[in-house]
Short mmCIF file of C-alpha atoms in Angstrom, two decimals:
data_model
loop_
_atom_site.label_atom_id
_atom_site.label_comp_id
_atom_site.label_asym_id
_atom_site.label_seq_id
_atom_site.Cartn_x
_atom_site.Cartn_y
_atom_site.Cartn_z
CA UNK L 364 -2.58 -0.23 0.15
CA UNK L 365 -2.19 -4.14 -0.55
CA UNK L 366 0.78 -5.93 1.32
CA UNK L 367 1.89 -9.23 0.20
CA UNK L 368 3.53 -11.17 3.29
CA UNK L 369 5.43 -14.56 2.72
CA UNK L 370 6.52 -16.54 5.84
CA UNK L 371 6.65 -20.03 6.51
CA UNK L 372 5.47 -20.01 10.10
CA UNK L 373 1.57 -20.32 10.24
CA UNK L 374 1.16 -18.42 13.61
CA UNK L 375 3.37 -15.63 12.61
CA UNK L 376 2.14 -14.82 8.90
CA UNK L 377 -1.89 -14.74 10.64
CA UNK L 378 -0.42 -12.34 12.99
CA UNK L 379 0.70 -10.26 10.56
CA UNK L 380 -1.60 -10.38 8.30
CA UNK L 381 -4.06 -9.99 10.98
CA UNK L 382 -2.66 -6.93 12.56
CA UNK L 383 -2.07 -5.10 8.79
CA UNK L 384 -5.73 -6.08 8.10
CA UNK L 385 -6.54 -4.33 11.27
CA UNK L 386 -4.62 -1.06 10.46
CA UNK L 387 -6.57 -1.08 7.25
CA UNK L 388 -4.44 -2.70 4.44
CA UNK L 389 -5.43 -5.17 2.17
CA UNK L 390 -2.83 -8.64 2.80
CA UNK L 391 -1.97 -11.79 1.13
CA UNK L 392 0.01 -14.56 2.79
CA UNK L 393 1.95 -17.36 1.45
CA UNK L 394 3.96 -19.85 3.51
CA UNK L 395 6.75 -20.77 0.65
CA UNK L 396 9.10 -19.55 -1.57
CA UNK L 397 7.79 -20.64 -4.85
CA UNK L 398 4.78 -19.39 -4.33
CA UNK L 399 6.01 -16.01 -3.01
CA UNK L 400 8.12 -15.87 -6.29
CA UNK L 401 4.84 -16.22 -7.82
CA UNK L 402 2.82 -13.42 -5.91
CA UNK L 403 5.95 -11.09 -5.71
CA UNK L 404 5.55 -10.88 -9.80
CA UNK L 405 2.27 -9.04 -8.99
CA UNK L 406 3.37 -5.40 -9.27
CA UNK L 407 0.05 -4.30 -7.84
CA UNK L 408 1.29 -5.28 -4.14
CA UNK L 409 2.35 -1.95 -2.34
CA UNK L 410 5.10 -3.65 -0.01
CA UNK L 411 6.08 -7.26 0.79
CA UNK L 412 7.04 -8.52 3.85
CA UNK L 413 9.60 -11.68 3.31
CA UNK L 414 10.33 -13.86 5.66
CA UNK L 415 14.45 -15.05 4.90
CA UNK L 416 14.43 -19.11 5.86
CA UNK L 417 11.60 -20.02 3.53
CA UNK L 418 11.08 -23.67 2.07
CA UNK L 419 11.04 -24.63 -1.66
CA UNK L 420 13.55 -23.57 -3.97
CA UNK L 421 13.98 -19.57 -3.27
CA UNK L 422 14.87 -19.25 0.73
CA UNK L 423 14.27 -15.46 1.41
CA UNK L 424 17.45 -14.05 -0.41
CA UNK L 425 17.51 -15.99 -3.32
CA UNK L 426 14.03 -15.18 -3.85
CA UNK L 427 14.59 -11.21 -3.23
CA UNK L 428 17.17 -11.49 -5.99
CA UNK L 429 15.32 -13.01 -8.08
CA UNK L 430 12.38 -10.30 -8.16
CA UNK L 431 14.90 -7.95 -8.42
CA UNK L 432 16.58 -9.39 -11.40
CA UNK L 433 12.96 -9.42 -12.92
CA UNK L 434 12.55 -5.54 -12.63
CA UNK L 435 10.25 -5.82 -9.30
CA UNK L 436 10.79 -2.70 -7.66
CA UNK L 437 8.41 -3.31 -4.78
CA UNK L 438 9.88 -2.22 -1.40
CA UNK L 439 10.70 -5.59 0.40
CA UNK L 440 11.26 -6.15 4.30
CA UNK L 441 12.78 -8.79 5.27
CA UNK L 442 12.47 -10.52 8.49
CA UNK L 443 14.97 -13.51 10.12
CA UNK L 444 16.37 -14.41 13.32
CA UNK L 445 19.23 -14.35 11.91
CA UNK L 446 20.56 -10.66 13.14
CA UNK L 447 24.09 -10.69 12.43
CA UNK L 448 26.06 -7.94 10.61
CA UNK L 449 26.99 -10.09 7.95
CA UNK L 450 23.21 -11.63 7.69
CA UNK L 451 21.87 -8.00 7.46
CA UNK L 452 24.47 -6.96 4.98
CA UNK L 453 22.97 -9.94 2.80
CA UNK L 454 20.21 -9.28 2.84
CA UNK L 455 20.38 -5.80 2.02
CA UNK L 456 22.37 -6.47 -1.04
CA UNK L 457 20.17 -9.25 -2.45
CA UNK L 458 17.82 -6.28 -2.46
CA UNK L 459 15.82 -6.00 0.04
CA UNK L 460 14.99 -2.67 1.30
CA UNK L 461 14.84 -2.89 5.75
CA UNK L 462 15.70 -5.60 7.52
CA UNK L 463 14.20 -6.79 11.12
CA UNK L 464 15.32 -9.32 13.43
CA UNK L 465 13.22 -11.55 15.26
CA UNK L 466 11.63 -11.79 17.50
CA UNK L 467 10.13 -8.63 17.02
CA UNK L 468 7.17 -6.30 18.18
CA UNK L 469 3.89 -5.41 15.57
CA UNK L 470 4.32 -2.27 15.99
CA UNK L 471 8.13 -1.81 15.22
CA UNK L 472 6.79 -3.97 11.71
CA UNK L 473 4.57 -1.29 11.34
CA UNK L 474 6.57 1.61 11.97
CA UNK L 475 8.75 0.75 9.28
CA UNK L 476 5.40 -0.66 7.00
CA UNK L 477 4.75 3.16 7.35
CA UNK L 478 8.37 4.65 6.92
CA UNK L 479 8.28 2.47 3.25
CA UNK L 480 5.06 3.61 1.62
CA UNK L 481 5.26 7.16 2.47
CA UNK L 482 8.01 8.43 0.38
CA UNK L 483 6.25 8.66 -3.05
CA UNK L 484 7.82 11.19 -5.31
CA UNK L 485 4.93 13.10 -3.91
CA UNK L 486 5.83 13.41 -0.61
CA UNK L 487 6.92 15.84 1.40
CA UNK L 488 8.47 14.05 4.32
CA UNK L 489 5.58 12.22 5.35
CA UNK L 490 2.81 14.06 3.86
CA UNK L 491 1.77 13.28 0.42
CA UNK L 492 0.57 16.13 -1.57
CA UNK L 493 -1.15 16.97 -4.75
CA UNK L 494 -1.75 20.34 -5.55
CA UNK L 495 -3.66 22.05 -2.69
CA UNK L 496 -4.28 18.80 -1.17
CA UNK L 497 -2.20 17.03 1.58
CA UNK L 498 -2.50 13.20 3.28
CA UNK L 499 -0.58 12.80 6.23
CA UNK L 500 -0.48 9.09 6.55
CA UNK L 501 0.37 8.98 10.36
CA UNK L 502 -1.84 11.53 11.38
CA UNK L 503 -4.38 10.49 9.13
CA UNK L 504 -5.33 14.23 8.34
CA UNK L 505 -6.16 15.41 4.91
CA UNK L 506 -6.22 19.00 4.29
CA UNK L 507 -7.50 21.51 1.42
CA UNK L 508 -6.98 24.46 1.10
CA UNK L 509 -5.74 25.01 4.41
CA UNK L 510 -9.40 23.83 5.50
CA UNK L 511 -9.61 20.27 7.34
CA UNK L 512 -11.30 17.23 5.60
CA UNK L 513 -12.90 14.35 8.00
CA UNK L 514 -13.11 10.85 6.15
CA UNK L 515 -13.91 7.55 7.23
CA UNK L 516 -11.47 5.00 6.95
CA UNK L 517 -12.34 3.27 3.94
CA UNK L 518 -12.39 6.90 2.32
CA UNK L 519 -9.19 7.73 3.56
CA UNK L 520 -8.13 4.37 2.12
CA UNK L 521 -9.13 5.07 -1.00
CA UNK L 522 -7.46 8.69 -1.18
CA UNK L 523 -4.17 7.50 0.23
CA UNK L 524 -4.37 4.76 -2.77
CA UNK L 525 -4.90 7.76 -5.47
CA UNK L 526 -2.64 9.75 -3.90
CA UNK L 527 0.52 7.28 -3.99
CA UNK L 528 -1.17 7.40 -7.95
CA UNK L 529 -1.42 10.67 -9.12
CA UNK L 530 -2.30 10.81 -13.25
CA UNK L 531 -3.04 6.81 -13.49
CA UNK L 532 -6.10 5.71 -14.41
CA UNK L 533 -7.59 3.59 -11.60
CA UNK L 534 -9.47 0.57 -12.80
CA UNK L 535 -12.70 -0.44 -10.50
CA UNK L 536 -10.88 -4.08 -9.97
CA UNK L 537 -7.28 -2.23 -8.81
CA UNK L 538 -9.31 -0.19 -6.57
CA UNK L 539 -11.00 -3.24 -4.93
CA UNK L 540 -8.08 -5.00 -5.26
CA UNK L 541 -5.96 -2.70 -3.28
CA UNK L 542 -8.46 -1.14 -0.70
CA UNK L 543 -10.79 -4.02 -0.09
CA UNK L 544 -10.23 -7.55 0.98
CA UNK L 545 -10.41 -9.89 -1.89
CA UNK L 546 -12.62 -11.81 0.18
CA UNK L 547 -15.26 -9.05 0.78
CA UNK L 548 -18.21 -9.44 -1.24
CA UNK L 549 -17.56 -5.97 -2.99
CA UNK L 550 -20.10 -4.75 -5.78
CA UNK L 551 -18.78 -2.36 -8.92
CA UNK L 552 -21.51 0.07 -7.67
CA UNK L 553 -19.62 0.38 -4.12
CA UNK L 554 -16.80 1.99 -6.13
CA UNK L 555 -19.08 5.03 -7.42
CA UNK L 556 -20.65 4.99 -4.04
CA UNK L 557 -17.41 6.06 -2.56
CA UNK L 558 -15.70 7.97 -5.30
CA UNK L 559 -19.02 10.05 -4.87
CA UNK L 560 -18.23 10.27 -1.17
CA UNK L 561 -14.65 11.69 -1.80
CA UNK L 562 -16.23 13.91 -4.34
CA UNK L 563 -18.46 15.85 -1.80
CA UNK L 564 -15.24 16.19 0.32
CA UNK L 565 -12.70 16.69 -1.92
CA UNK L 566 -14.15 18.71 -4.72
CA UNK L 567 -17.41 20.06 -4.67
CA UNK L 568 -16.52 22.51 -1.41
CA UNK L 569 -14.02 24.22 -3.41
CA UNK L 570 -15.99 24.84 -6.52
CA UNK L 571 -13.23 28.29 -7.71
CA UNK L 572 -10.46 25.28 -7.30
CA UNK L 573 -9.62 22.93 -9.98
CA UNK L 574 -11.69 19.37 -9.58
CA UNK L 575 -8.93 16.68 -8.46
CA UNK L 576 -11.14 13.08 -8.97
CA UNK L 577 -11.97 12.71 -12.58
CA UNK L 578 -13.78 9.91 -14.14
CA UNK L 579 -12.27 8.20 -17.59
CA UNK L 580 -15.40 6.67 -18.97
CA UNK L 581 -15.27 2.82 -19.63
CA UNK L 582 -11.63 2.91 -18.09
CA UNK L 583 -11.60 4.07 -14.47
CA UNK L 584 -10.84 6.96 -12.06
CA UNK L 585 -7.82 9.29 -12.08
CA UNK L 586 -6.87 11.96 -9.38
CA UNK L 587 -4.93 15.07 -11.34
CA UNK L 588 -5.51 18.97 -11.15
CA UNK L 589 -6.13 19.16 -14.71
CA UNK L 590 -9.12 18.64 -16.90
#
């Protein structure tokens, strides 16, 4: 899942960025609000974090607005120390979706990180599900056909990415994109590698169930339970 996180404090956007890197998402950080206007454009990002006293010309709320008013639909958490009613009722009307005061704790970030990207259409409270298959993204268990399935993390990475996409064709760059580090030196062939991976998992031990991973020639990957 890629994160896009836009605060204007140096120490705290490397913290965050640092401790979502850590918990295995892929993050961007920008420290203004022009240039946050710029990444938040990106539709590919699964979840921005928005700091709400930014410089440039979009401060936090003007700049959720403005994504909203250009049909960005990304979930958006915003963070301030400013925690009064009326400051949270703001922000929540420019559009964001949670709102946290600081100074908070990583791991109350997180929990609500988590309680944002796991209500696809998909999901069944916080499992995601297609067909026989199930991703519980706290637990990190995957299950088919009532039979367990023990991935690594990148693997589970990439599932929980195909999941949250059911019937899209996945190019080799969005997969990258969203489950490595743009930085990592990634080849195209580390794709197949791991698509093969999730193949012997997912697939291949239920050979009288329908295959889930298909490959589009020329195009991609797409995860549906039809041919």
């Amino acid at each position: 899942m890629k994160i896009l996180v836009i605060e204007d404090e140096p120490k705290i956007a490397s913290a965050i960025k640092k401790g979502l890197e850590i918990k295995g998402y892929v993050v961007d950080s920008v420290l203004d609000g022009d240039s946050g206007y710029s990444y938040g454009l990106d539709q590919s990002y699964d979840l921005i974090v928005l700091d709400r006293m930014l410089p440039g010309k979009y401060d936090g709320v003007e700049l959720c607005k403005s994504l909203r008013d250009e049909g960005v639909t990304t979930p958006i958490i915003m963070l301030t120390a400013r925690g009064t009613i009326g400051d949270k009722v703001e922000g929540l009307n420019s559009g964001a979706d949670d709102y946290l005061v600081k100074p908070f704790s990583f791991e109350e970030l997180y929990a609500r990180v988590r309680a944002l990207l796991r209500r696809p259409k998909q999901s069944v409270g916080n499992i995601i599900k297609i067909a026989d298959l199930s991703l519980d993204p706290i637990t990190f268990q995957v299950i088919r056909n009532k039979r367990t399935i023990e991935l690594t993390n990148k693997e589970f990475s990439l599932l929980e990415y195909m999941m949250h996409h059911p019937n899209q064709v996945l190019t080799k760059d969005m997969i990258i994109s969203h489950v490595w580090n743009e930085e990592s030196d990634i080849l195209v062939n580390t794709i197949e590698v791991y698509i093969g991976y999730l193949r012997n998992k997912i697939d291949r031990p239920f050979p009288k169930l329908p295959k889930l991973i298909h490959t589009k020639r020329g195009f991609g990957y797409i995860l549906k339970t039809d041919n």
